[in-house]
mmCIF file with all atom_site columns, C-alpha atoms in Angstrom:
data_model
loop_
_atom_site.group_PDB
_atom_site.id
_atom_site.type_symbol
_atom_site.label_atom_id
_atom_site.label_alt_id
_atom_site.label_comp_id
_atom_site.label_asym_id
_atom_site.label_entity_id
_atom_site.label_seq_id
_atom_site.pdbx_PDB_ins_code
_atom_site.Cartn_x
_atom_site.Cartn_y
_atom_site.Cartn_z
_atom_site.occupancy
_atom_site.B_iso_or_equiv
_atom_site.pdbx_formal_charge
_atom_site.auth_seq_id
_atom_site.auth_comp_id
_atom_site.auth_asym_id
_atom_site.auth_atom_id
_atom_site.pdbx_PDB_model_num
ATOM 1   C CA . MET A 1 1   ? -22.030 -6.741  17.400  1.00 0.00 ? 971  MET A CA 1
ATOM 2   C CA . GLY A 1 2   ? -25.510 -5.172  17.172  1.00 0.00 ? 972  GLY A CA 1
ATOM 3   C CA . SER A 1 3   ? -28.586 -6.698  18.785  1.00 0.00 ? 973  SER A CA 1
ATOM 4   C CA . SER A 1 4   ? -31.171 -8.539  16.723  1.00 0.00 ? 974  SER A CA 1
ATOM 5   C CA . ASP A 1 5   ? -33.554 -5.578  17.179  1.00 0.00 ? 975  ASP A CA 1
ATOM 6   C CA . GLU A 1 6   ? -30.944 -3.213  15.724  1.00 0.00 ? 976  GLU A CA 1
ATOM 7   C CA . ALA A 1 7   ? -30.317 -5.598  12.837  1.00 0.00 ? 977  ALA A CA 1
ATOM 8   C CA . GLU A 1 8   ? -34.038 -5.875  12.089  1.00 0.00 ? 978  GLU A CA 1
ATOM 9   C CA . ALA A 1 9   ? -34.471 -2.106  12.282  1.00 0.00 ? 979  ALA A CA 1
ATOM 10  C CA . SER A 1 10  ? -31.736 -1.562  9.719   1.00 0.00 ? 980  SER A CA 1
ATOM 11  C CA . GLY A 1 11  ? -32.919 -4.378  7.475   1.00 0.00 ? 981  GLY A CA 1
ATOM 12  C CA . VAL A 1 12  ? -29.633 -6.257  7.933   1.00 0.00 ? 982  VAL A CA 1
ATOM 13  C CA . GLU A 1 13  ? -29.364 -9.878  8.942   1.00 0.00 ? 983  GLU A CA 1
ATOM 14  C CA . ALA A 1 14  ? -26.385 -9.900  11.310  1.00 0.00 ? 984  ALA A CA 1
ATOM 15  C CA . GLY A 1 15  ? -26.542 -13.571 12.265  1.00 0.00 ? 985  GLY A CA 1
ATOM 16  C CA . PRO A 1 16  ? -24.992 -16.534 10.424  1.00 0.00 ? 986  PRO A CA 1
ATOM 17  C CA . ALA A 1 17  ? -26.649 -17.729 7.236   1.00 0.00 ? 987  ALA A CA 1
ATOM 18  C CA . GLU A 1 18  ? -26.566 -21.433 6.334   1.00 0.00 ? 988  GLU A CA 1
ATOM 19  C CA . GLY A 1 19  ? -23.988 -22.206 9.028   1.00 0.00 ? 989  GLY A CA 1
ATOM 20  C CA . GLY A 1 20  ? -21.470 -19.613 7.792   1.00 0.00 ? 990  GLY A CA 1
ATOM 21  C CA . PRO A 1 21  ? -20.372 -16.409 9.473   1.00 0.00 ? 991  PRO A CA 1
ATOM 22  C CA . GLY A 1 22  ? -22.843 -13.565 9.870   1.00 0.00 ? 992  GLY A CA 1
ATOM 23  C CA . LEU A 1 23  ? -22.740 -10.581 7.558   1.00 0.00 ? 993  LEU A CA 1
ATOM 24  C CA . TYR A 1 24  ? -20.916 -8.376  10.072  1.00 0.00 ? 994  TYR A CA 1
ATOM 25  C CA . ALA A 1 25  ? -18.274 -11.020 10.743  1.00 0.00 ? 995  ALA A CA 1
ATOM 26  C CA . ALA A 1 26  ? -17.803 -11.696 7.042   1.00 0.00 ? 996  ALA A CA 1
ATOM 27  C CA . LEU A 1 27  ? -17.343 -8.002  6.260   1.00 0.00 ? 997  LEU A CA 1
ATOM 28  C CA . GLU A 1 28  ? -14.845 -7.575  9.106   1.00 0.00 ? 998  GLU A CA 1
ATOM 29  C CA . ALA A 1 29  ? -12.836 -10.590 7.989   1.00 0.00 ? 999  ALA A CA 1
ATOM 30  C CA . ILE A 1 30  ? -12.535 -9.310  4.422   1.00 0.00 ? 1000 ILE A CA 1
ATOM 31  C CA . LEU A 1 31  ? -11.813 -5.709  5.381   1.00 0.00 ? 1001 LEU A CA 1
ATOM 32  C CA . LEU A 1 32  ? -9.037  -6.782  7.756   1.00 0.00 ? 1002 LEU A CA 1
ATOM 33  C CA . VAL A 1 33  ? -6.965  -8.171  4.882   1.00 0.00 ? 1003 VAL A CA 1
ATOM 34  C CA . VAL A 1 34  ? -7.489  -5.598  2.127   1.00 0.00 ? 1004 VAL A CA 1
ATOM 35  C CA . ASP A 1 35  ? -4.695  -3.261  1.001   1.00 0.00 ? 1005 ASP A CA 1
ATOM 36  C CA . GLU A 1 36  ? -6.988  -0.665  -0.550  1.00 0.00 ? 1006 GLU A CA 1
ATOM 37  C CA . PRO A 1 37  ? -10.633 0.403   -0.187  1.00 0.00 ? 1007 PRO A CA 1
ATOM 38  C CA . VAL A 1 38  ? -13.149 -2.181  -1.445  1.00 0.00 ? 1008 VAL A CA 1
ATOM 39  C CA . ALA A 1 39  ? -16.307 -1.119  -3.269  1.00 0.00 ? 1009 ALA A CA 1
ATOM 40  C CA . GLU A 1 40  ? -19.700 -2.040  -1.793  1.00 0.00 ? 1010 GLU A CA 1
ATOM 41  C CA . ILE A 1 41  ? -20.710 -3.886  -4.949  1.00 0.00 ? 1011 ILE A CA 1
ATOM 42  C CA . THR A 1 42  ? -17.555 -6.031  -4.782  1.00 0.00 ? 1012 THR A CA 1
ATOM 43  C CA . LEU A 1 43  ? -18.294 -6.966  -1.178  1.00 0.00 ? 1013 LEU A CA 1
ATOM 44  C CA . ALA A 1 44  ? -21.905 -7.737  -2.103  1.00 0.00 ? 1014 ALA A CA 1
ATOM 45  C CA . GLN A 1 45  ? -20.802 -10.017 -4.943  1.00 0.00 ? 1015 GLN A CA 1
ATOM 46  C CA . VAL A 1 46  ? -18.276 -11.906 -2.800  1.00 0.00 ? 1016 VAL A CA 1
ATOM 47  C CA . LEU A 1 47  ? -20.754 -12.368 0.053   1.00 0.00 ? 1017 LEU A CA 1
ATOM 48  C CA . GLU A 1 48  ? -23.678 -13.054 -2.315  1.00 0.00 ? 1018 GLU A CA 1
ATOM 49  C CA . LYS A 1 49  ? -25.827 -10.466 -0.558  1.00 0.00 ? 1019 LYS A CA 1
ATOM 50  C CA . PRO A 1 50  ? -27.891 -7.558  -1.909  1.00 0.00 ? 1020 PRO A CA 1
ATOM 51  C CA . THR A 1 51  ? -25.849 -4.364  -2.095  1.00 0.00 ? 1021 THR A CA 1
ATOM 52  C CA . HIS A 1 52  ? -28.307 -2.434  0.086   1.00 0.00 ? 1022 HIS A CA 1
ATOM 53  C CA . GLU A 1 53  ? -27.814 -4.989  2.894   1.00 0.00 ? 1023 GLU A CA 1
ATOM 54  C CA . VAL A 1 54  ? -24.037 -4.685  2.643   1.00 0.00 ? 1024 VAL A CA 1
ATOM 55  C CA . VAL A 1 55  ? -24.228 -0.861  2.680   1.00 0.00 ? 1025 VAL A CA 1
ATOM 56  C CA . ALA A 1 56  ? -26.484 -0.924  5.761   1.00 0.00 ? 1026 ALA A CA 1
ATOM 57  C CA . ALA A 1 57  ? -24.143 -3.346  7.531   1.00 0.00 ? 1027 ALA A CA 1
ATOM 58  C CA . LEU A 1 58  ? -21.061 -1.256  6.713   1.00 0.00 ? 1028 LEU A CA 1
ATOM 59  C CA . ASN A 1 59  ? -22.719 1.892   8.021   1.00 0.00 ? 1029 ASN A CA 1
ATOM 60  C CA . ARG A 1 60  ? -23.847 0.090   11.177  1.00 0.00 ? 1030 ARG A CA 1
ATOM 61  C CA . LEU A 1 61  ? -20.347 -1.302  11.820  1.00 0.00 ? 1031 LEU A CA 1
ATOM 62  C CA . ALA A 1 62  ? -18.795 2.126   11.290  1.00 0.00 ? 1032 ALA A CA 1
ATOM 63  C CA . ALA A 1 63  ? -21.257 3.665   13.743  1.00 0.00 ? 1033 ALA A CA 1
ATOM 64  C CA . GLU A 1 64  ? -20.643 0.938   16.345  1.00 0.00 ? 1034 GLU A CA 1
ATOM 65  C CA . TYR A 1 65  ? -16.857 1.416   16.191  1.00 0.00 ? 1035 TYR A CA 1
ATOM 66  C CA . THR A 1 66  ? -17.289 5.170   16.674  1.00 0.00 ? 1036 THR A CA 1
ATOM 67  C CA . GLU A 1 67  ? -19.810 4.771   19.513  1.00 0.00 ? 1037 GLU A CA 1
ATOM 68  C CA . ALA A 1 68  ? -17.519 2.299   21.284  1.00 0.00 ? 1038 ALA A CA 1
ATOM 69  C CA . GLY A 1 69  ? -14.487 4.591   20.878  1.00 0.00 ? 1039 GLY A CA 1
ATOM 70  C CA . ARG A 1 70  ? -12.454 1.843   19.207  1.00 0.00 ? 1040 ARG A CA 1
ATOM 71  C CA . GLY A 1 71  ? -8.880  2.535   18.075  1.00 0.00 ? 1041 GLY A CA 1
ATOM 72  C CA . PHE A 1 72  ? -9.888  2.178   14.438  1.00 0.00 ? 1042 PHE A CA 1
ATOM 73  C CA . ASP A 1 73  ? -12.499 3.542   12.049  1.00 0.00 ? 1043 ASP A CA 1
ATOM 74  C CA . LEU A 1 74  ? -14.335 1.915   9.177   1.00 0.00 ? 1044 LEU A CA 1
ATOM 75  C CA . ARG A 1 75  ? -14.412 4.625   6.520   1.00 0.00 ? 1045 ARG A CA 1
ATOM 76  C CA . GLU A 1 76  ? -15.787 5.025   3.022   1.00 0.00 ? 1046 GLU A CA 1
ATOM 77  C CA . VAL A 1 77  ? -13.009 6.599   0.936   1.00 0.00 ? 1047 VAL A CA 1
ATOM 78  C CA . ALA A 1 78  ? -11.958 6.563   -2.715  1.00 0.00 ? 1048 ALA A CA 1
ATOM 79  C CA . GLY A 1 79  ? -15.019 4.613   -3.801  1.00 0.00 ? 1049 GLY A CA 1
ATOM 80  C CA . GLY A 1 80  ? -14.690 1.843   -1.217  1.00 0.00 ? 1050 GLY A CA 1
ATOM 81  C CA . TRP A 1 81  ? -14.458 0.824   2.449   1.00 0.00 ? 1051 TRP A CA 1
ATOM 82  C CA . ARG A 1 82  ? -11.397 0.175   4.576   1.00 0.00 ? 1052 ARG A CA 1
ATOM 83  C CA . PHE A 1 83  ? -10.232 0.155   8.213   1.00 0.00 ? 1053 PHE A CA 1
ATOM 84  C CA . TYR A 1 84  ? -8.117  3.115   9.359   1.00 0.00 ? 1054 TYR A CA 1
ATOM 85  C CA . THR A 1 85  ? -6.439  4.004   12.622  1.00 0.00 ? 1055 THR A CA 1
ATOM 86  C CA . ARG A 1 86  ? -8.508  6.548   14.534  1.00 0.00 ? 1056 ARG A CA 1
ATOM 87  C CA . ALA A 1 87  ? -7.001  10.047  14.275  1.00 0.00 ? 1057 ALA A CA 1
ATOM 88  C CA . GLU A 1 88  ? -6.443  10.498  18.015  1.00 0.00 ? 1058 GLU A CA 1
ATOM 89  C CA . CYS A 1 89  ? -4.370  7.308   18.083  1.00 0.00 ? 1059 CYS A CA 1
ATOM 90  C CA . ALA A 1 90  ? -2.002  8.515   15.347  1.00 0.00 ? 1060 ALA A CA 1
ATOM 91  C CA . PRO A 1 91  ? 0.775   9.744   17.698  1.00 0.00 ? 1061 PRO A CA 1
ATOM 92  C CA . LEU A 1 92  ? 0.933   6.344   19.416  1.00 0.00 ? 1062 LEU A CA 1
ATOM 93  C CA . VAL A 1 93  ? 1.016   4.477   16.122  1.00 0.00 ? 1063 VAL A CA 1
ATOM 94  C CA . GLU A 1 94  ? 3.741   6.767   14.796  1.00 0.00 ? 1064 GLU A CA 1
ATOM 95  C CA . ARG A 1 95  ? 5.823   6.224   17.936  1.00 0.00 ? 1065 ARG A CA 1
ATOM 96  C CA . PHE A 1 96  ? 5.399   2.452   17.651  1.00 0.00 ? 1066 PHE A CA 1
ATOM 97  C CA . ILE A 1 97  ? 6.495   2.460   14.012  1.00 0.00 ? 1067 ILE A CA 1
ATOM 98  C CA . ARG A 1 98  ? 9.376   4.840   14.584  1.00 0.00 ? 1068 ARG A CA 1
ATOM 99  C CA . ASP A 1 99  ? 10.739  3.236   17.767  1.00 0.00 ? 1069 ASP A CA 1
ATOM 100 C CA . GLY A 1 100 ? 9.699   -0.373  17.490  1.00 0.00 ? 1070 GLY A CA 1
ATOM 101 C CA . GLN A 1 101 ? 9.540   -1.410  13.875  1.00 0.00 ? 1071 GLN A CA 1
ATOM 102 C CA . GLN A 1 102 ? 11.413  0.924   11.609  1.00 0.00 ? 1072 GLN A CA 1
ATOM 103 C CA . THR A 1 103 ? 14.996  0.193   10.695  1.00 0.00 ? 1073 THR A CA 1
ATOM 104 C CA . ARG A 1 104 ? 17.162  2.394   8.555   1.00 0.00 ? 1074 ARG A CA 1
ATOM 105 C CA . LEU A 1 105 ? 17.911  1.505   4.966   1.00 0.00 ? 1075 LEU A CA 1
ATOM 106 C CA . THR A 1 106 ? 21.498  0.505   4.269   1.00 0.00 ? 1076 THR A CA 1
ATOM 107 C CA . GLN A 1 107 ? 23.680  2.590   1.978   1.00 0.00 ? 1077 GLN A CA 1
ATOM 108 C CA . ALA A 1 108 ? 23.249  -0.062  -0.740  1.00 0.00 ? 1078 ALA A CA 1
ATOM 109 C CA . ALA A 1 109 ? 19.450  0.093   -0.376  1.00 0.00 ? 1079 ALA A CA 1
ATOM 110 C CA . LEU A 1 110 ? 19.450  3.894   -0.559  1.00 0.00 ? 1080 LEU A CA 1
ATOM 111 C CA . GLU A 1 111 ? 21.618  3.832   -3.698  1.00 0.00 ? 1081 GLU A CA 1
ATOM 112 C CA . THR A 1 112 ? 19.395  1.227   -5.331  1.00 0.00 ? 1082 THR A CA 1
ATOM 113 C CA . LEU A 1 113 ? 16.232  3.106   -4.393  1.00 0.00 ? 1083 LEU A CA 1
ATOM 114 C CA . ALA A 1 114 ? 17.662  6.300   -5.897  1.00 0.00 ? 1084 ALA A CA 1
ATOM 115 C CA . VAL A 1 115 ? 18.479  4.521   -9.163  1.00 0.00 ? 1085 VAL A CA 1
ATOM 116 C CA . VAL A 1 116 ? 14.969  3.083   -9.396  1.00 0.00 ? 1086 VAL A CA 1
ATOM 117 C CA . ALA A 1 117 ? 13.393  6.445   -8.531  1.00 0.00 ? 1087 ALA A CA 1
ATOM 118 C CA . TYR A 1 118 ? 15.286  8.356   -11.214 1.00 0.00 ? 1088 TYR A CA 1
ATOM 119 C CA . ARG A 1 119 ? 15.468  5.710   -13.953 1.00 0.00 ? 1089 ARG A CA 1
ATOM 120 C CA . GLN A 1 120 ? 12.063  3.999   -13.597 1.00 0.00 ? 1090 GLN A CA 1
ATOM 121 C CA . PRO A 1 121 ? 10.810  1.778   -14.984 1.00 0.00 ? 1091 PRO A CA 1
ATOM 122 C CA . VAL A 1 122 ? 14.135  -0.029  -14.750 1.00 0.00 ? 1092 VAL A CA 1
ATOM 123 C CA . SER A 1 123 ? 15.382  -3.614  -14.775 1.00 0.00 ? 1093 SER A CA 1
ATOM 124 C CA . ARG A 1 124 ? 17.703  -5.142  -12.179 1.00 0.00 ? 1094 ARG A CA 1
ATOM 125 C CA . ALA A 1 125 ? 20.440  -5.321  -14.819 1.00 0.00 ? 1095 ALA A CA 1
ATOM 126 C CA . ARG A 1 126 ? 20.260  -1.578  -15.414 1.00 0.00 ? 1096 ARG A CA 1
ATOM 127 C CA . VAL A 1 127 ? 20.301  -0.895  -11.679 1.00 0.00 ? 1097 VAL A CA 1
ATOM 128 C CA . ALA A 1 128 ? 23.394  -3.102  -11.379 1.00 0.00 ? 1098 ALA A CA 1
ATOM 129 C CA . ALA A 1 129 ? 25.019  -1.259  -14.289 1.00 0.00 ? 1099 ALA A CA 1
ATOM 130 C CA . VAL A 1 130 ? 24.553  2.124   -12.636 1.00 0.00 ? 1100 VAL A CA 1
ATOM 131 C CA . ARG A 1 131 ? 25.680  0.909   -9.202  1.00 0.00 ? 1101 ARG A CA 1
ATOM 132 C CA . GLY A 1 132 ? 28.470  -1.302  -10.525 1.00 0.00 ? 1102 GLY A CA 1
ATOM 133 C CA . VAL A 1 133 ? 27.419  -4.216  -8.314  1.00 0.00 ? 1103 VAL A CA 1
ATOM 134 C CA . ASN A 1 134 ? 24.709  -6.912  -8.263  1.00 0.00 ? 1104 ASN A CA 1
ATOM 135 C CA . SER A 1 135 ? 21.599  -5.465  -6.627  1.00 0.00 ? 1105 SER A CA 1
ATOM 136 C CA . ASP A 1 136 ? 19.235  -8.459  -6.619  1.00 0.00 ? 1106 ASP A CA 1
ATOM 137 C CA . GLY A 1 137 ? 19.210  -8.902  -2.839  1.00 0.00 ? 1107 GLY A CA 1
ATOM 138 C CA . VAL A 1 138 ? 18.716  -5.205  -2.224  1.00 0.00 ? 1108 VAL A CA 1
ATOM 139 C CA . MET A 1 139 ? 15.876  -5.073  -4.762  1.00 0.00 ? 1109 MET A CA 1
ATOM 140 C CA . ARG A 1 140 ? 14.125  -7.938  -2.960  1.00 0.00 ? 1110 ARG A CA 1
ATOM 141 C CA . THR A 1 141 ? 14.414  -5.984  0.301   1.00 0.00 ? 1111 THR A CA 1
ATOM 142 C CA . LEU A 1 142 ? 12.981  -2.828  -1.264  1.00 0.00 ? 1112 LEU A CA 1
ATOM 143 C CA . VAL A 1 143 ? 10.082  -4.797  -2.769  1.00 0.00 ? 1113 VAL A CA 1
ATOM 144 C CA . ALA A 1 144 ? 9.428   -6.498  0.592   1.00 0.00 ? 1114 ALA A CA 1
ATOM 145 C CA . ARG A 1 145 ? 9.328   -3.098  2.310   1.00 0.00 ? 1115 ARG A CA 1
ATOM 146 C CA . GLY A 1 146 ? 6.840   -1.820  -0.254  1.00 0.00 ? 1116 GLY A CA 1
ATOM 147 C CA . LEU A 1 147 ? 9.090   0.967   -1.564  1.00 0.00 ? 1117 LEU A CA 1
ATOM 148 C CA . VAL A 1 148 ? 9.548   -0.619  -4.998  1.00 0.00 ? 1118 VAL A CA 1
ATOM 149 C CA . GLU A 1 149 ? 7.103   -2.655  -7.096  1.00 0.00 ? 1119 GLU A CA 1
ATOM 150 C CA . GLU A 1 150 ? 7.033   -4.522  -10.398 1.00 0.00 ? 1120 GLU A CA 1
ATOM 151 C CA . ALA A 1 151 ? 6.033   -2.462  -13.432 1.00 0.00 ? 1121 ALA A CA 1
ATOM 152 C CA . GLY A 1 152 ? 5.692   -5.052  -16.198 1.00 0.00 ? 1122 GLY A CA 1
ATOM 153 C CA . THR A 1 153 ? 8.390   -6.431  -18.458 1.00 0.00 ? 1123 THR A CA 1
ATOM 154 C CA . ASP A 1 154 ? 10.746  -4.983  -21.028 1.00 0.00 ? 1124 ASP A CA 1
ATOM 155 C CA . PRO A 1 155 ? 9.321   -5.827  -24.492 1.00 0.00 ? 1125 PRO A CA 1
ATOM 156 C CA . GLU A 1 156 ? 12.797  -6.554  -25.910 1.00 0.00 ? 1126 GLU A CA 1
ATOM 157 C CA . SER A 1 157 ? 14.622  -8.397  -23.124 1.00 0.00 ? 1127 SER A CA 1
ATOM 158 C CA . GLN A 1 158 ? 11.546  -9.642  -21.202 1.00 0.00 ? 1128 GLN A CA 1
ATOM 159 C CA . ALA A 1 159 ? 13.316  -8.504  -18.019 1.00 0.00 ? 1129 ALA A CA 1
ATOM 160 C CA . VAL A 1 160 ? 11.065  -7.511  -15.121 1.00 0.00 ? 1130 VAL A CA 1
ATOM 161 C CA . LEU A 1 161 ? 10.885  -3.733  -14.726 1.00 0.00 ? 1131 LEU A CA 1
ATOM 162 C CA . TYR A 1 162 ? 10.606  -1.935  -11.404 1.00 0.00 ? 1132 TYR A CA 1
ATOM 163 C CA . ARG A 1 163 ? 9.279   1.429   -10.270 1.00 0.00 ? 1133 ARG A CA 1
ATOM 164 C CA . THR A 1 164 ? 8.815   3.202   -6.966  1.00 0.00 ? 1134 THR A CA 1
ATOM 165 C CA . SER A 1 165 ? 5.489   2.661   -5.205  1.00 0.00 ? 1135 SER A CA 1
ATOM 166 C CA . SER A 1 166 ? 2.869   5.033   -3.852  1.00 0.00 ? 1136 SER A CA 1
ATOM 167 C CA . TYR A 1 167 ? 4.224   4.157   -0.393  1.00 0.00 ? 1137 TYR A CA 1
ATOM 168 C CA . PHE A 1 168 ? 7.619   5.555   -1.484  1.00 0.00 ? 1138 PHE A CA 1
ATOM 169 C CA . LEU A 1 169 ? 5.930   8.833   -2.456  1.00 0.00 ? 1139 LEU A CA 1
ATOM 170 C CA . GLU A 1 170 ? 4.008   8.876   0.813   1.00 0.00 ? 1140 GLU A CA 1
ATOM 171 C CA . ARG A 1 171 ? 7.180   8.365   2.885   1.00 0.00 ? 1141 ARG A CA 1
ATOM 172 C CA . LEU A 1 172 ? 8.967   11.184  1.028   1.00 0.00 ? 1142 LEU A CA 1
ATOM 173 C CA . GLY A 1 173 ? 5.932   13.477  1.081   1.00 0.00 ? 1143 GLY A CA 1
ATOM 174 C CA . LEU A 1 174 ? 5.763   13.764  -2.702  1.00 0.00 ? 1144 LEU A CA 1
ATOM 175 C CA . LYS A 1 175 ? 2.745   13.903  -5.003  1.00 0.00 ? 1145 LYS A CA 1
ATOM 176 C CA . SER A 1 176 ? 4.654   12.273  -7.861  1.00 0.00 ? 1146 SER A CA 1
ATOM 177 C CA . VAL A 1 177 ? 8.188   11.388  -8.923  1.00 0.00 ? 1147 VAL A CA 1
ATOM 178 C CA . ASP A 1 178 ? 8.181   14.626  -10.918 1.00 0.00 ? 1148 ASP A CA 1
ATOM 179 C CA . GLU A 1 179 ? 8.797   16.380  -7.601  1.00 0.00 ? 1149 GLU A CA 1
ATOM 180 C CA . LEU A 1 180 ? 12.132  14.597  -7.050  1.00 0.00 ? 1150 LEU A CA 1
ATOM 181 C CA . PRO A 1 181 ? 15.052  17.062  -7.126  1.00 0.00 ? 1151 PRO A CA 1
ATOM 182 C CA . GLU A 1 182 ? 17.133  17.304  -10.295 1.00 0.00 ? 1152 GLU A CA 1
ATOM 183 C CA . LEU A 1 183 ? 19.839  14.655  -10.299 1.00 0.00 ? 1153 LEU A CA 1
ATOM 184 C CA . ALA A 1 184 ? 21.742  15.499  -13.501 1.00 0.00 ? 1154 ALA A CA 1
ATOM 185 C CA . PRO A 1 185 ? 24.348  17.756  -11.835 1.00 0.00 ? 1155 PRO A CA 1
ATOM 186 C CA . PHE A 1 186 ? 25.418  14.871  -9.574  1.00 0.00 ? 1156 PHE A CA 1
ATOM 187 C CA . LEU A 1 187 ? 25.696  12.090  -12.185 1.00 0.00 ? 1157 LEU A CA 1
ATOM 188 C CA . PRO A 1 188 ? 29.018  11.099  -13.763 1.00 0.00 ? 1158 PRO A CA 1
ATOM 189 C CA . ASP A 1 189 ? 29.273  11.729  -17.500 1.00 0.00 ? 1159 ASP A CA 1
ATOM 190 C CA . ASP A 1 190 ? 29.612  8.026   -18.388 1.00 0.00 ? 1160 ASP A CA 1
ATOM 191 C CA . VAL A 1 191 ? 26.438  6.645   -16.734 1.00 0.00 ? 1161 VAL A CA 1
ATOM 192 C CA . GLU A 1 192 ? 24.730  6.077   -20.083 1.00 0.00 ? 1162 GLU A CA 1
ATOM 193 C CA . ASN A 1 193 ? 27.852  4.383   -21.479 1.00 0.00 ? 1163 ASN A CA 1
ATOM 194 C CA . LEU A 1 194 ? 27.994  2.028   -18.489 1.00 0.00 ? 1164 LEU A CA 1
ATOM 195 C CA . GLU A 1 195 ? 24.406  0.998   -19.088 1.00 0.00 ? 1165 GLU A CA 1
ATOM 196 C CA . GLU A 1 196 ? 24.963  0.410   -22.809 1.00 0.00 ? 1166 GLU A CA 1
ATOM 197 C CA . ILE A 1 197 ? 28.020  -1.751  -22.156 1.00 0.00 ? 1167 ILE A CA 1
ATOM 198 C CA . SER A 1 198 ? 26.091  -3.899  -19.658 1.00 0.00 ? 1168 SER A CA 1
ATOM 199 C CA . GLN A 1 199 ? 23.227  -4.655  -22.036 1.00 0.00 ? 1169 GLN A CA 1
#
């Protein structure tokens, strides 16, 4: 990406070392697959490079992407580094997601998601008890879409427990599940009894 003069000036060796990828290429490869920001020290440990070299390379890459007007940024956020879509490209990305990729959740998925949101952490058996129908397939779909995630196991039954994810909160524009509207007025009186019978 940068010339050898630029690399020398910043104290970063951009070229391959011992036949492997160069530092820039290695950082890009790792950062392309991460789901959350990665700390500089973690990158340095994985790449077996001094932290100051990794920091200099990250800063240089970020500057190069900005100078070139690329459609993505390399940003330092929340104690780590990650690629983000450049702000001016956001409307295009939103249109692509909305028109090209997003499909609506089925009624069964919406019901299941609501049960998880209000009863979390909750097992599949408890979700099925509230809905009155097996929800395993729907739960797999919600997990695959990133709306629901595993939250450990029940100490008594050893059943896997589920909760809503941060992506769920992001999609609904909520800070936490505490901001969900009150559900009690809409629940039938025998929901608790149904769950007890199913256990």
